[in-house]
Coordinates of C-alpha atoms in Angstrom, one line a residue:
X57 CA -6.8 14.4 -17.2
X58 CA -5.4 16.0 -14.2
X59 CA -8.7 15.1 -11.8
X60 CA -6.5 13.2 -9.1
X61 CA -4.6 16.6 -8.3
X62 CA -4.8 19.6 -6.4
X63 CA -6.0 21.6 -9.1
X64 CA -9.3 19.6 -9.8
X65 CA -12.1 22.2 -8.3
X66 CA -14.9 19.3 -9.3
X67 CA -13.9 16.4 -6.8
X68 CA -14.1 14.2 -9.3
X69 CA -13.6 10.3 -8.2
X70 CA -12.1 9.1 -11.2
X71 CA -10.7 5.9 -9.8
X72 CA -14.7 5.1 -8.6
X73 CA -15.9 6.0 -12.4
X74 CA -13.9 3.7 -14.0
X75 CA -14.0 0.7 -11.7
X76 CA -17.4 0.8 -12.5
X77 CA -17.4 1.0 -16.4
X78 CA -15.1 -2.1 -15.7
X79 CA -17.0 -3.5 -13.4
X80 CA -20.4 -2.9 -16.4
X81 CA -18.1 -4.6 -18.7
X82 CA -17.2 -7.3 -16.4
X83 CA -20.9 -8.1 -15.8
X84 CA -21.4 -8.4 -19.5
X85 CA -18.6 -10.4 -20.6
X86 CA -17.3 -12.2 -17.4
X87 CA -13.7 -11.9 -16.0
X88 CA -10.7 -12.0 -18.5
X89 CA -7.6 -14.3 -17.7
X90 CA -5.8 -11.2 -17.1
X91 CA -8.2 -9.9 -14.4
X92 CA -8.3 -12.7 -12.5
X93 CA -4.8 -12.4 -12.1
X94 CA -4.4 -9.0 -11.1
X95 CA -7.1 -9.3 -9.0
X96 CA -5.1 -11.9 -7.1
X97 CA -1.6 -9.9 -6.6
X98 CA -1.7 -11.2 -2.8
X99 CA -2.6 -14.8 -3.5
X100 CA 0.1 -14.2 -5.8
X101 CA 2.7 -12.9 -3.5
X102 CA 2.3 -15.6 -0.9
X103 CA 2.9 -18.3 -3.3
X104 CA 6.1 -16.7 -5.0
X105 CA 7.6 -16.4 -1.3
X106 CA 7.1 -20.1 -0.9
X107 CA 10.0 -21.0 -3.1
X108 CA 11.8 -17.0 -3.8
X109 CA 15.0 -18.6 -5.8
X110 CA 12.6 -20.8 -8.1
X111 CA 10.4 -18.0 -8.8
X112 CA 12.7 -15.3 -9.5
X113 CA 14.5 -17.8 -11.7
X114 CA 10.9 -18.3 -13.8
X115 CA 10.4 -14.8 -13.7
X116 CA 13.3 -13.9 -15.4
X117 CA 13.1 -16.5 -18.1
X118 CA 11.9 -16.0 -21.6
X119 CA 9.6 -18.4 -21.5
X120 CA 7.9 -16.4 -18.7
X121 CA 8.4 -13.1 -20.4
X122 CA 6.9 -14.2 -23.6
X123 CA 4.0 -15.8 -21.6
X124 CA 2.9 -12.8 -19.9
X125 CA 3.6 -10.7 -23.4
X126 CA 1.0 -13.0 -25.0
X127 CA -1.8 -13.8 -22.5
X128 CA -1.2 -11.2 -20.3
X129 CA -0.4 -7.9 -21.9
X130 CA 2.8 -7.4 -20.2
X131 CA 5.5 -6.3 -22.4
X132 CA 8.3 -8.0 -22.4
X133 CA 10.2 -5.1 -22.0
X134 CA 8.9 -4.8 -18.3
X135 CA 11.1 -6.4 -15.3
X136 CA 8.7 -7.9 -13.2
X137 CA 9.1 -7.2 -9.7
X138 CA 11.3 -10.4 -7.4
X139 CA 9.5 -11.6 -4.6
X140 CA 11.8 -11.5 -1.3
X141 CA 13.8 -13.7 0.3
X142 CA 12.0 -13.5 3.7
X143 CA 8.7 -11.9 3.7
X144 CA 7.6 -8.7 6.1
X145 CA 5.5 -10.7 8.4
X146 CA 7.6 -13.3 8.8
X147 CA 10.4 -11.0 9.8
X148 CA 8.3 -9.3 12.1
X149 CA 7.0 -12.6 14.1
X150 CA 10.7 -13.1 14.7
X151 CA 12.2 -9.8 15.7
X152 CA 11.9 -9.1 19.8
X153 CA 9.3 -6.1 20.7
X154 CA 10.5 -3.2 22.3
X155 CA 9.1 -1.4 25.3
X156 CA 6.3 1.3 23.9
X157 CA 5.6 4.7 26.0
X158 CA 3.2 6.2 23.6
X159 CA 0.8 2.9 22.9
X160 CA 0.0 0.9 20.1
X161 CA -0.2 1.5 16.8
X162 CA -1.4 -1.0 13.9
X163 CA 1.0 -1.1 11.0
X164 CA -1.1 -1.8 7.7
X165 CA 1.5 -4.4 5.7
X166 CA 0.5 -4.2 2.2
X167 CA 1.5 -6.5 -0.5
X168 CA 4.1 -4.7 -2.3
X169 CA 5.8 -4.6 1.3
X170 CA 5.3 -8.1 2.2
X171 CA 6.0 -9.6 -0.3
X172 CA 8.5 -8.0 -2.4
X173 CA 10.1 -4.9 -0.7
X174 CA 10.0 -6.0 3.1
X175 CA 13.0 -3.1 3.5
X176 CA 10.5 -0.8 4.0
X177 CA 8.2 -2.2 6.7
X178 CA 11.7 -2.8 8.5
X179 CA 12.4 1.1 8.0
X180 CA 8.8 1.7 9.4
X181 CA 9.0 0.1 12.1
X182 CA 12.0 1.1 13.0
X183 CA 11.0 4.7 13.0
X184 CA 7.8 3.7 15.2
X185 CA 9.6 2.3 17.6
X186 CA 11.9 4.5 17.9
X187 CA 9.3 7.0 18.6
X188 CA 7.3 5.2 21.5
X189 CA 5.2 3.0 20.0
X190 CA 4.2 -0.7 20.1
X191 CA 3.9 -1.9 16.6
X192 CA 1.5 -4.4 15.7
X193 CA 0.3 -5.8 12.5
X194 CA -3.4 -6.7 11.2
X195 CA -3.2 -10.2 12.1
X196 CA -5.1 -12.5 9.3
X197 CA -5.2 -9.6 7.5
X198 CA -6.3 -9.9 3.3
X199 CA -5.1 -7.4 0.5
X200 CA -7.2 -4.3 0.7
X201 CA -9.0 -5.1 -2.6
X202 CA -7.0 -2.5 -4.9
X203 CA -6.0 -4.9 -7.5
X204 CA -9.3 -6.3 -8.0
X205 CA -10.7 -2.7 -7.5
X206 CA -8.4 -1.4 -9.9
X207 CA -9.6 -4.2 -12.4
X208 CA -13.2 -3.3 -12.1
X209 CA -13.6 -6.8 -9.5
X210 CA -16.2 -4.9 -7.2
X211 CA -17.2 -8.1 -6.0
X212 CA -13.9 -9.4 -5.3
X213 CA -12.9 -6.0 -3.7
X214 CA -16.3 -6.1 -1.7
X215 CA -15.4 -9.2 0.1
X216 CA -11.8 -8.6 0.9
X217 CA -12.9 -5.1 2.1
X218 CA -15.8 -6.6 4.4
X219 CA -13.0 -9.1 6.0
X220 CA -10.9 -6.0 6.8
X221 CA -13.3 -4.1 8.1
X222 CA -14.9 -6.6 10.8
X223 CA -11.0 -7.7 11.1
X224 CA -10.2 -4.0 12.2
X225 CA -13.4 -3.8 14.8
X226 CA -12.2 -6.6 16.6
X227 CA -10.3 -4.2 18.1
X228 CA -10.9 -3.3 21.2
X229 CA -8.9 -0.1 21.8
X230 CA -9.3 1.2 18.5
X231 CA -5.4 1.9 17.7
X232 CA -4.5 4.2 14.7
X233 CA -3.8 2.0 11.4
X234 CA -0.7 2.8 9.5
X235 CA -0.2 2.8 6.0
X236 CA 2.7 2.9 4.1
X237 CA 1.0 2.6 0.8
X238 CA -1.8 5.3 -0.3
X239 CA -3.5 3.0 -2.7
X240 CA -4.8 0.8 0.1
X241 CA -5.1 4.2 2.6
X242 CA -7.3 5.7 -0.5
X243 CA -9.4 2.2 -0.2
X244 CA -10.3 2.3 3.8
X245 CA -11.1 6.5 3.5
X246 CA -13.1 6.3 0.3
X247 CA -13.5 2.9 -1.5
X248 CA -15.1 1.2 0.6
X249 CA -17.5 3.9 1.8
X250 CA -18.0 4.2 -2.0
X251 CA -18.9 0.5 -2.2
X252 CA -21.3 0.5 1.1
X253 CA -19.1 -1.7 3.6
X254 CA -20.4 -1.7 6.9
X255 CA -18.4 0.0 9.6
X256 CA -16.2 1.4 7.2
X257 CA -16.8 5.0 8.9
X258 CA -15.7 4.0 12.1
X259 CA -12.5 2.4 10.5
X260 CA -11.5 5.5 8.3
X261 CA -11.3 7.3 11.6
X262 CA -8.4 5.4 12.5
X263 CA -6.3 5.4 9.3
X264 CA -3.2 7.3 8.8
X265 CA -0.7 7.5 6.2
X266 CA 2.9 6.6 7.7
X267 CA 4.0 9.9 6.7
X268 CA 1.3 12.5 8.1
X269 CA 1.0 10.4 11.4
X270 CA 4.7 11.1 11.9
X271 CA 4.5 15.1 10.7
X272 CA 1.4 15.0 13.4
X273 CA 3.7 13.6 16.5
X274 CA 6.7 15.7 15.5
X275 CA 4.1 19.2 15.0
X276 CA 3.3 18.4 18.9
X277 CA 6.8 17.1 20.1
X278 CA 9.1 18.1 18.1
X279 CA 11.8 16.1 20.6
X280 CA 9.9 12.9 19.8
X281 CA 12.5 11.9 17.1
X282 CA 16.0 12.4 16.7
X283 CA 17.4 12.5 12.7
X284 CA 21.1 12.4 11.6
X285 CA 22.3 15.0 9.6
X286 CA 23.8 14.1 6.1
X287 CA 24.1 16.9 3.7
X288 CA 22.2 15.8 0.0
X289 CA 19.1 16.5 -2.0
X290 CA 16.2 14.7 -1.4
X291 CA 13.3 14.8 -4.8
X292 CA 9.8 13.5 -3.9
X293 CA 7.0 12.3 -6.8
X294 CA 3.9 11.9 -4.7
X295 CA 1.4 8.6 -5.0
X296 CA -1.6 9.7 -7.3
X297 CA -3.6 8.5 -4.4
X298 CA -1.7 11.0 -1.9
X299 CA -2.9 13.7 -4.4
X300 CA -6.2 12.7 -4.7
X301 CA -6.7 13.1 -0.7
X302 CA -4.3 16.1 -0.5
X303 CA -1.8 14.5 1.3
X304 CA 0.8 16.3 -0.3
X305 CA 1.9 18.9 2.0
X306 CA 2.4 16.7 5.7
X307 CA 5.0 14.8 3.4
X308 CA 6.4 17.4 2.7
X309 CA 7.0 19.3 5.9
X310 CA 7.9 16.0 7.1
X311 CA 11.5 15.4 4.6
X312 CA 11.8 19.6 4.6
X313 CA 12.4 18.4 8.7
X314 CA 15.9 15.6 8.3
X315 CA 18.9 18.0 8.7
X316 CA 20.9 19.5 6.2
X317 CA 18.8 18.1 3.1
X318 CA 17.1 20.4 0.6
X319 CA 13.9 19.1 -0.9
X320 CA 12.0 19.4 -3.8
X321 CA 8.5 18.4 -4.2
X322 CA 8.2 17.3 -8.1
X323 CA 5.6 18.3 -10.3
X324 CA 4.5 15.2 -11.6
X325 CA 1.6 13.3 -12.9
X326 CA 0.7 9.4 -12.2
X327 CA 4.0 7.6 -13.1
X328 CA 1.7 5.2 -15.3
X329 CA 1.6 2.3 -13.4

């Protein structure tokens, strides 16, 4: 099915129709062991980052491979992800703030990024700053309710949606929200209208993906960031969820802009995860 591309013509929210055959199932049967887990990826995260040597250790084991092959349905084959050594926010508490010119913008930390690839909340901020803007994260923030989404959880997703939401309208000055990952932008601009949050209008108004609020300052000041030329081809495979809210072509004019690098946008479907 090819209903999370460009080429749908029905607007079909297939993401929305099965959560809720899940979610039907769910009701009739209760949660699985495996649901409850995946429904938990932040709760996991946190708790792997506690003690990162021990855990990677236990992830790597057999024992732990053969566990999740047998209660879990993950194949053994499958390298689970290593939880880092110092998470995002932590790093971020610690590093000094640099002057801002252009205001503040809220930097959406997901879980993937916290926990396990902090490298690219680093490179983010990086790029923010060196644009003009104060960087701040969602402080007390919770996962945006994907996983349990994702699981057919709509109760679960529900409540961490409804904690984000009156987290995000706290604020005052309303600053754009950043987000690096498009399965938790896809959640603030459709998911949880879907699933009736209040406020979750006024919210989407503010959310961005990293990459088009970036093309957007650079289509009005093209000055506002400075890029080092190095000569190499860069291939981009686009997020299913970037497809499904045609966010294809901002990323695109946005890599077609680093000097000296040729770009080709792939021709992909979802990458199965």
């Amino acid at each position: 099915c090819r209903a999370c591309t460009n080429e749908c013509p029905s607007n079909v929210n297939m993401s929305l129709l099965k959560a809720e055959l899940q979610h039907a199932r769910i009701q009739h049967r209760g949660l699985t062991r495996s649901e409850r887990l995946f429904s938990s990826v932040d709760r996991i995260g946190r708790i792997g980052c506690m003690f990162p040597f021990l855990t990677n250790q236990v992830l790597k084991s057999s024992i732990m491979r053969f566990f999740a092959s047998r209660f879990l349905g993950i194949t053994s084959r499958r390298k689970l992800p290593e939880f880092a050594w110092q998470r995002f926010d932590r790093w971020f508490e610690k590093r000094g703030a640099k002057p801002a010119a252009r205001g503040r913008v809220v930097l959406w930390d997901d879980t993937f990024v916290r926990y396990y690839e902090p490298k690219i909340g680093v490179s983010a901020v990086a790029v923010l700053e060196a644009a003009g803007f104060q960087v701040e994260l969602a402080r007390g923030r919770k996962c945006c309710g994907r996983p349990a989404f994702s699981q057919g959880n709509l109760e679960e997703a529900s409540r961490l949606g409804s904690h984000n939401i009156a987290l995000l309208h706290q604020d005052v000055d309303a600053a754009p929200i950043l987000f690096l990952e498009p399965s938790c932008y896809s959640m603030f601009m459709e998911d949880y209208r879907e699933l009736g949050l209040p406020n979750a209008d006024d919210i989407a108004r503010r959310c961005f993906l990293f990459s088009d609020f970036v093309e957007n300052l650079l289509q009005s000041e093209p000055a506002a960031l400075k890029f080092n030329s190095r000569a190499e081809k860069i291939i981009v495979h686009v997020h299913c969820h970037a497809k499904a809210l045609n966010r294809c072509a901002a990323m695109h004019r946005l890599v077609e802009r680093l000097p000296e690098r040729t770009v080709e946008l792939l021709d992909t479907g979802c990458c199965g995860m």
